[in-house]
Coordinates of C-alpha atoms and ligand atoms in Angstrom, one line a residue:
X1 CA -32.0 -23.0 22.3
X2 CA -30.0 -23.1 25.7
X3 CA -30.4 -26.7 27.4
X4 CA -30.6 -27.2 31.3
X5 CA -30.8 -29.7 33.5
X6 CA -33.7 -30.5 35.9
X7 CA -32.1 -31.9 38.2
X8 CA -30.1 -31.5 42.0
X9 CA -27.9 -34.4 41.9
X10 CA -24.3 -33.9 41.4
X11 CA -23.4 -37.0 39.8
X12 CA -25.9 -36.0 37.2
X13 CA -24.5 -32.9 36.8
X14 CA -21.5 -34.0 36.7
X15 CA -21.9 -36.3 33.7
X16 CA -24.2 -33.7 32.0
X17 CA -21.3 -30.8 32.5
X18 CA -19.0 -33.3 30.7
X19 CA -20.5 -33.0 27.7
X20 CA -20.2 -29.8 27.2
X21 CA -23.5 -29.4 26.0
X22 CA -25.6 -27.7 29.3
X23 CA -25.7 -23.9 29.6
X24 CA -27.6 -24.1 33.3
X25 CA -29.6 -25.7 35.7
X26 CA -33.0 -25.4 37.4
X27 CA -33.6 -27.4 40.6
X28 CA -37.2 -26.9 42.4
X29 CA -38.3 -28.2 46.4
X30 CA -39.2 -31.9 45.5
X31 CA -35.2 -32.2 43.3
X32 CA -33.5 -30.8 46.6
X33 CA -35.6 -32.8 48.8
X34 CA -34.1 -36.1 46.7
X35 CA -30.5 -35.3 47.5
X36 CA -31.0 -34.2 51.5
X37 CA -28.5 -31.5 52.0
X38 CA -29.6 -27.9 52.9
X39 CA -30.5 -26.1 49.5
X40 CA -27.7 -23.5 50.4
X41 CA -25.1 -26.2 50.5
X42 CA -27.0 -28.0 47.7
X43 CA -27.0 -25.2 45.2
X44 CA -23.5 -23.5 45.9
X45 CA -21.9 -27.2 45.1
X46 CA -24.1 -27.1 41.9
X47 CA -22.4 -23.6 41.0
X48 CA -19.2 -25.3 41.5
X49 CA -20.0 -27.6 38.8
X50 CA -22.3 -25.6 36.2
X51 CA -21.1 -22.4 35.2
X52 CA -24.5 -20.6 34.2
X53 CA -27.8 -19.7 35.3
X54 CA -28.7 -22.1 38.6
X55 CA -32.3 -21.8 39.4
X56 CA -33.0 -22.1 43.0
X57 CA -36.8 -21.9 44.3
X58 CA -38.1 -20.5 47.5
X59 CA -40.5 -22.3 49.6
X60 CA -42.3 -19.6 51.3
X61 CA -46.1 -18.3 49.9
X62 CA -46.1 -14.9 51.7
X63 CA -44.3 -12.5 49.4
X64 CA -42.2 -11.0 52.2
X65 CA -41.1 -13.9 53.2
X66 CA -40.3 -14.7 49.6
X67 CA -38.0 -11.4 49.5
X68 CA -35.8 -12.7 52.6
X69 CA -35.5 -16.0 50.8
X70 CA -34.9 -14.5 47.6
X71 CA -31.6 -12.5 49.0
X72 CA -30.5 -15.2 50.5
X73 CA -30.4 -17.7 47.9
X74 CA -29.3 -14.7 45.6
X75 CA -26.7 -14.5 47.8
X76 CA -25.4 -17.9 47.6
X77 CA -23.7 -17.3 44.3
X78 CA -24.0 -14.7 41.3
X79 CA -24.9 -17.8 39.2
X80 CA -28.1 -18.1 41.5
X81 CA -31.4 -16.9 39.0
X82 CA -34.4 -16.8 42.9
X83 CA -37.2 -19.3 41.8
X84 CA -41.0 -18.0 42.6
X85 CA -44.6 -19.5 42.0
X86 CA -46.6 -17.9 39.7
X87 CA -49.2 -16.8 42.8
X88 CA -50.1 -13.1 43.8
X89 CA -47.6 -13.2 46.4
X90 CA -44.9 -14.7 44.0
X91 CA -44.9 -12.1 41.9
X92 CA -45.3 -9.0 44.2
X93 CA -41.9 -11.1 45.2
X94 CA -40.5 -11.0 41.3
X95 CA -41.3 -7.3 40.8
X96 CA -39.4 -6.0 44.4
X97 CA -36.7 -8.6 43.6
X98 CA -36.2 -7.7 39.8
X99 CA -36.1 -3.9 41.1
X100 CA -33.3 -4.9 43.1
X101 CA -31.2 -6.3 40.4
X102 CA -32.0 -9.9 41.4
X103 CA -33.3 -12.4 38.5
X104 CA -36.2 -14.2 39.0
X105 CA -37.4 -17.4 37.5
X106 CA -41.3 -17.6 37.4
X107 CA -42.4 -21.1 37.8
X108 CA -45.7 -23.3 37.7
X109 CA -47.0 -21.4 34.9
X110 CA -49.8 -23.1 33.3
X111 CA -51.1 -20.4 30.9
X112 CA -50.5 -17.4 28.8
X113 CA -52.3 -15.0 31.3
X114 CA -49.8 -15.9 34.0
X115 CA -47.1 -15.6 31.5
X116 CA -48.1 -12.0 30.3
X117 CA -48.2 -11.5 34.6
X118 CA -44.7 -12.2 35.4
X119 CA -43.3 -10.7 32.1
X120 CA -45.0 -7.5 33.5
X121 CA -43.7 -8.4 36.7
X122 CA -40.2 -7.9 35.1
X123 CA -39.4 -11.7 35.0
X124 CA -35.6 -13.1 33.7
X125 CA -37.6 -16.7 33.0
X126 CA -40.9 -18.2 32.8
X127 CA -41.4 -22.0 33.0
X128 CA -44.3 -22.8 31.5
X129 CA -44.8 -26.5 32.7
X130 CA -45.3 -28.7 29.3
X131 CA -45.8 -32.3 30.6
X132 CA -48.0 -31.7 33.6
X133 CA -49.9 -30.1 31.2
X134 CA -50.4 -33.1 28.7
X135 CA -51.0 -35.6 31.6
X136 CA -54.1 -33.6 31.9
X137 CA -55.0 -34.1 28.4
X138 CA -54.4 -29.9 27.0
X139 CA -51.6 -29.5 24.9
X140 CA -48.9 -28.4 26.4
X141 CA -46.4 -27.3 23.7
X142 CA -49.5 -24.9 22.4
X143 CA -48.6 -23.0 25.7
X144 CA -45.6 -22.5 24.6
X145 CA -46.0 -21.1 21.0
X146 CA -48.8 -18.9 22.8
X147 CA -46.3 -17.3 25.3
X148 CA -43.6 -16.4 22.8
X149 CA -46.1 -15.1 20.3
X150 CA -46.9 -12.9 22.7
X151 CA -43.7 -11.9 23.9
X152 CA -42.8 -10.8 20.5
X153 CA -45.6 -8.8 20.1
X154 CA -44.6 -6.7 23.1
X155 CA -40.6 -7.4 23.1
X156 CA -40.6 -8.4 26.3
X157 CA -37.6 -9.5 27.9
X158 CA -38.4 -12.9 29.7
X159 CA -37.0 -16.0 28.4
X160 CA -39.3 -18.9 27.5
X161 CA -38.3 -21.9 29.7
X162 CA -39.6 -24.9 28.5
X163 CA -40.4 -27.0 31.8
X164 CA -42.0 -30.6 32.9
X165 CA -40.3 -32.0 29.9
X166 CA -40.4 -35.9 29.3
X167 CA -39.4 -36.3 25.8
X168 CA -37.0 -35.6 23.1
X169 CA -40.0 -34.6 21.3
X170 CA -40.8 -32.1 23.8
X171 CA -37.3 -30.9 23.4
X172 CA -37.7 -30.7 19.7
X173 CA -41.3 -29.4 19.5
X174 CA -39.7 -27.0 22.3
X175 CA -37.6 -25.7 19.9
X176 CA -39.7 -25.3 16.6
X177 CA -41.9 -23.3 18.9
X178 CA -39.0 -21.0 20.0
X179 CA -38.2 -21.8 23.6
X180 CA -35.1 -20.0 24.7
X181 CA -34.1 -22.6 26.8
X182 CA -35.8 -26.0 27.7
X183 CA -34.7 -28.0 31.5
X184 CA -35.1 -31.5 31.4
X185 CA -34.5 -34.8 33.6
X186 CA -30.8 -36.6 33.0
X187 CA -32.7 -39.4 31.4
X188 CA -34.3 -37.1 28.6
X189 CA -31.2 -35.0 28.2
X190 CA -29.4 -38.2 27.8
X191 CA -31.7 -39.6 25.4
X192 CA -31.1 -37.1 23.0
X193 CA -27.7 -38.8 22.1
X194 CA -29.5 -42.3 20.7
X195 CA -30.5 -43.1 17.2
X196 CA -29.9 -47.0 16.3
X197 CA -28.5 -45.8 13.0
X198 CA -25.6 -43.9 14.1
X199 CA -24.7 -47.0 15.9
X200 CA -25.3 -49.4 12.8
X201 CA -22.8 -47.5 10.8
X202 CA -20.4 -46.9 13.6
X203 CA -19.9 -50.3 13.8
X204 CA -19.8 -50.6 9.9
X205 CA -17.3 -48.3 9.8
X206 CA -15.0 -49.6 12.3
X207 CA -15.7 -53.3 10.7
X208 CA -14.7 -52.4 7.3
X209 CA -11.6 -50.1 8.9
X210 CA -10.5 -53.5 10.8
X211 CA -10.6 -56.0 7.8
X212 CA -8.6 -53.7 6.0
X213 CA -5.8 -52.6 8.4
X214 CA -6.0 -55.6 10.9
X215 CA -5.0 -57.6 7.5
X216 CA -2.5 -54.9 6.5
X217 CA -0.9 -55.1 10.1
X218 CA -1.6 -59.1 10.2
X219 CA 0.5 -59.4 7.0
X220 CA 4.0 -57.6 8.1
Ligands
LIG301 O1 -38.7 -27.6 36.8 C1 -40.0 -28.1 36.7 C2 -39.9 -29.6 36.5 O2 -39.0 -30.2 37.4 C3 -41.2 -30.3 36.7 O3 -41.2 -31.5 36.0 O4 -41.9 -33.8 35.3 O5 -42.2 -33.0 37.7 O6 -43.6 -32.1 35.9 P1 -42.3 -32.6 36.2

C-alpha cells in the first residue's frame, strides 16, 4: 500500500520525506488555505520536496472552468496528479482532462456509485472519504472494500485512495481491505512509529549492553 501525506505544510513534509517512507502527497482548498501562499507557489515547493504523485485540487464547480484550472495546475509540475469533486461538472472535467493525458484525482467520494462514476470517467485516483464518513455514524472502511470489489470485477484502472483518515487503524483496516494508497494527517502518519513495547526493550537492550561494556571499559 503506497502512503501519502495529507498535508501542505513543508515542515511536515519535510520530516515525513525524511523517513523515507512517503510515496506522495495530496493537499485539498482548506490544507493550502492553512499555509497562505498561492497554491502554484505552494505545490511546486511541495514537488521540490516529494518526489511522487502531488495532488492539487481545483476550486472552481463549472466544469470549464475546472479544465483551465486543471492545465494549469498540471502545468506546475509533472508530479502534479489535477484534484476534482465528485459533482456532474467534476467529472465531465476528469473525462476531457484524462483524454488529454492529464491525471485526475476524484475526491469527496462518499459511495460506491460515485466511485463506479469516475472510474468510468477514466479516473487515476478516487478518495473515498473514510472518517467523515464514520463521524456520521456509516462505516466508512465498508466503502472501501465495496469500491475495490468492484474495481476488480471490471479491472478498472483507478487507484483506491483511502482518504479522511484519523487512525492507524484506519490505516490498517485500509490496508486489509486493499487500498492502493491511503493519505493521512502528520500526526497519524507519525503515529504509526509508536508501540510502548519497542521502547521497553530498547531500553532493555541498551541497559544490559551498558552494564556489560561500561564495566568492561570501567575496568582498563
Ligand atoms: O484529503 C481529504 C482529507 O484531507 C479530508 O480529511 O479529516 O478533513 O475529513 P478530513
Amino acid at each position: 500500500m503506497k502512503i501519502f501525506l495529507d498535508s501542505a505544510n513543508l515542515d511536515e513534509m519535510r520530516k515525513a520525506a525524511e523517513w523515507g517512507i512517503i510515496d506522495g502527497v495530496t493537499t485539498n482548498p482548506s490544507l493550502i488555505a492553512k499555509e497562505g501562499l498561492p497554491i502554484h507557489d505552494q505545490i511546486r515547493a511541495i514537488c521540490d520536496i516529494v518526489d511522487g504523485d502531488v495532488s492539487a485540487e481545483v476550486v472552481a464547480t463549472d466544469a470549464k472552468a475546472m479544465l483551465e484550472e486543471g492545465r494549469s495546475l498540471a502545468g506546475i509540475h509533472e508530479n502534479v496528479v489535477v484534484k476534482t469533486p465528485l459533482t456532474r461538472d467534476g467529472i465531465q472535467a476528469t473525462s476531457r482532462l484524462s483524454k488529454e493525458g492529464i491525471r485526475v484525482n476524484v475526491t469527496l467520494c462518499f459511495s460506491a456509485a460515485q466511485a463506479l462514476l469516475a472510474a468510468k470517467a477514466g479516473a487515476y485516483i478516487i478518495s473515498p472519504f473514510v472518517g467523515r464518513l464514520d463521524d456520521i455514524g456509516i462505516e466508512g472502511m465498508d466503502l472501501i472494500s465495496s469500491i475495490t470489489k468492484i474495481y476488480r470485477n471490471y479491472g478498472f484502472q483507478t487507484q483506491v485512495l483511502a482518504a479522511s483518515v484519523r487512525s492507524p487503524i484506519h490505516v490498517i483496516d485500509a490496508a486489509k481491505a486493499g487500498a492502493d494508497i491511503a493519505t493521512m494527517p502528520f500526526k497519524v502518519l507519525d503515529s504509526l512509529f509508536n508501540h510502548p513495547l519497542t521502547d521497553k526493550g530498547l531500553a532493555q537492550f541498551l541497559k544490559d549492553w551498558e552494564k556489560v561494556f561500561q564495566e568492561t571499559h570501567a575496568s582498563r
